[in-house]
Amino acid sequence: MIPFSVLDLSPIVQGGDAAQSFRNTLDLARHAERWGYRRYWLAEHHGMPGIASAATSVLIAHVAGGTSSIRVGAGGIMLPNHSPLQIAEQFGTLESLYPGRIDLGLGRAPGSDPITARALRRNLASDADEFPRDVVELLDYFSSACKNPVHAVPGQGLSIPLWILGSSLFGAQLAAALGLPFAFASHFAPQQMMQAVALYRSNFRPSAQLAKPYVMLGFNVFAADTDEEAAFRATSMQQAFVNLRSGRPSRLPPPLADYANHLAPQERALLDSVLSCAAIGAPATVRAGLKAFVERTGADELMITSQIYDHAARLRSYEITAEIFSATL
């Protein structure tokens, strides 16, 4: 059995609000802890009506404070939006409050559209080397022998696992060069997954944090007691994804029967691509999908995301998934 974890965007559903999303997030995290999930990660996105996890560090504190053992972290912090010192201080604070339970995943995308990114950063001036330099600077802030004349307080000397996130080959190369674990966003951008994993493993250099390559892959699961119900539940995510890629970001809509038959060919192709890393169905169907994916990729860990409109149905999907992993894939 490989470890299995949760990626939560704290979705805001149609008819709901962020306050309800946060209550659902904490409830899911408490269930995930009981069901044996290793990590509970929250993702930084901005200006998106269906995602409530913009203030990622604050929400991590909320989840960590309401649980007792599950690791809680960022999947991830979009580092171009922040100074490395700010993130070192935020996660130094989290690690000081919840020692041994905090993860820090780092991405180089803004997690937003260009207008929102400009509002966050005031300008979009950057170069190809900025993200690697920022990661190295952040690593230095956490070091007990920080070379920077400015020190992160709290933060310095704390052991906080850093991960590189990616949806292309760039993140794989950086994670390998720095000897950090690598999380690939195959749950929404699977096109370069196998190439990125191979590149990371073949170029990995051991570091103080990690002796050998470690790959975590994102995977969509929509599990229910029947294949038909699971397919119905999955249409909420499908609608939201098509809306987003069509320039119409929305709150997570309720499921829609026969949704696939309403799609244009290009929309169907879009969903076929993103759902190539997904399992939709009853327990036996999901088990077969998970097993095939792990065998194909050799993943060291899976990060499960399940964008389901109804909270009880979402809990049930994660429960079924945990039962499958616990029975050994």
PDB file of C-alpha atoms in Angstrom, residues 106-109 128 131-132 135 162-185 192-193 195-201 203-204 214-215:
ATOM      1  CA  LEU A 106       5.694  25.456  -3.892  1.00  0.00           C
ATOM      2  CA  GLY A 107       4.495  26.350  -7.371  1.00  0.00           C
ATOM      3  CA  ARG A 108       5.637  28.968  -9.868  1.00  0.00           C
ATOM      4  CA  ALA A 109       2.258  29.772 -11.443  1.00  0.00           C
ATOM      5  CA  ALA A 128      12.932  32.405 -15.871  1.00  0.00           C
ATOM      6  CA  PHE A 131      11.336  30.961  -9.040  1.00  0.00           C
ATOM      7  CA  PRO A 132      14.439  28.746  -8.517  1.00  0.00           C
ATOM      8  CA  VAL A 135      13.072  28.492  -3.615  1.00  0.00           C
ATOM      9  CA  LEU A 162       9.511  21.531   0.988  1.00  0.00           C
ATOM     10  CA  TRP A 163       7.960  20.100  -2.176  1.00  0.00           C
ATOM     11  CA  ILE A 164       8.142  21.335  -5.747  1.00  0.00           C
ATOM     12  CA  LEU A 165       4.829  21.264  -7.584  1.00  0.00           C
ATOM     13  CA  GLY A 166       4.589  21.162 -11.333  1.00  0.00           C
ATOM     14  CA  SER A 167       2.457  20.571 -14.387  1.00  0.00           C
ATOM     15  CA  SER A 168       5.350  20.633 -16.863  1.00  0.00           C
ATOM     16  CA  LEU A 169       8.992  19.600 -17.133  1.00  0.00           C
ATOM     17  CA  PHE A 170      10.286  22.738 -15.415  1.00  0.00           C
ATOM     18  CA  GLY A 171       9.201  21.675 -11.923  1.00  0.00           C
ATOM     19  CA  ALA A 172      10.598  18.180 -12.453  1.00  0.00           C
ATOM     20  CA  GLN A 173      14.020  19.582 -13.334  1.00  0.00           C
ATOM     21  CA  LEU A 174      14.066  21.944 -10.360  1.00  0.00           C
ATOM     22  CA  ALA A 175      12.923  19.298  -7.855  1.00  0.00           C
ATOM     23  CA  ALA A 176      15.588  16.915  -9.145  1.00  0.00           C
ATOM     24  CA  ALA A 177      18.356  19.530  -8.990  1.00  0.00           C
ATOM     25  CA  LEU A 178      17.480  20.552  -5.415  1.00  0.00           C
ATOM     26  CA  GLY A 179      16.803  17.007  -4.170  1.00  0.00           C
ATOM     27  CA  LEU A 180      13.218  17.765  -3.159  1.00  0.00           C
ATOM     28  CA  PRO A 181      10.059  15.652  -3.423  1.00  0.00           C
ATOM     29  CA  PHE A 182       8.003  16.307  -6.555  1.00  0.00           C
ATOM     30  CA  ALA A 183       4.224  16.577  -6.825  1.00  0.00           C
ATOM     31  CA  PHE A 184       2.809  16.587 -10.350  1.00  0.00           C
ATOM     32  CA  ALA A 185      -0.586  18.118 -11.129  1.00  0.00           C
ATOM     33  CA  GLN A 192       3.477  15.664 -19.605  1.00  0.00           C
ATOM     34  CA  MET A 193       3.112  13.489 -16.510  1.00  0.00           C
ATOM     35  CA  GLN A 195       7.893  12.548 -19.164  1.00  0.00           C
ATOM     36  CA  ALA A 196       8.154  14.768 -16.076  1.00  0.00           C
ATOM     37  CA  VAL A 197       8.317  11.808 -13.691  1.00  0.00           C
ATOM     38  CA  ALA A 198      11.022  10.115 -15.771  1.00  0.00           C
ATOM     39  CA  LEU A 199      13.036  13.343 -15.983  1.00  0.00           C
ATOM     40  CA  TYR A 200      12.797  13.891 -12.227  1.00  0.00           C
ATOM     41  CA  ARG A 201      13.830  10.356 -11.340  1.00  0.00           C
ATOM     42  CA  ASN A 203      18.206  13.566 -12.739  1.00  0.00           C
ATOM     43  CA  PHE A 204      17.559  13.455  -8.993  1.00  0.00           C
ATOM     44  CA  TYR A 214       9.782  10.733  -4.229  1.00  0.00           C
ATOM     45  CA  VAL A 215       6.848  11.334  -6.583  1.00  0.00           C
TER      46      VAL A 215
END
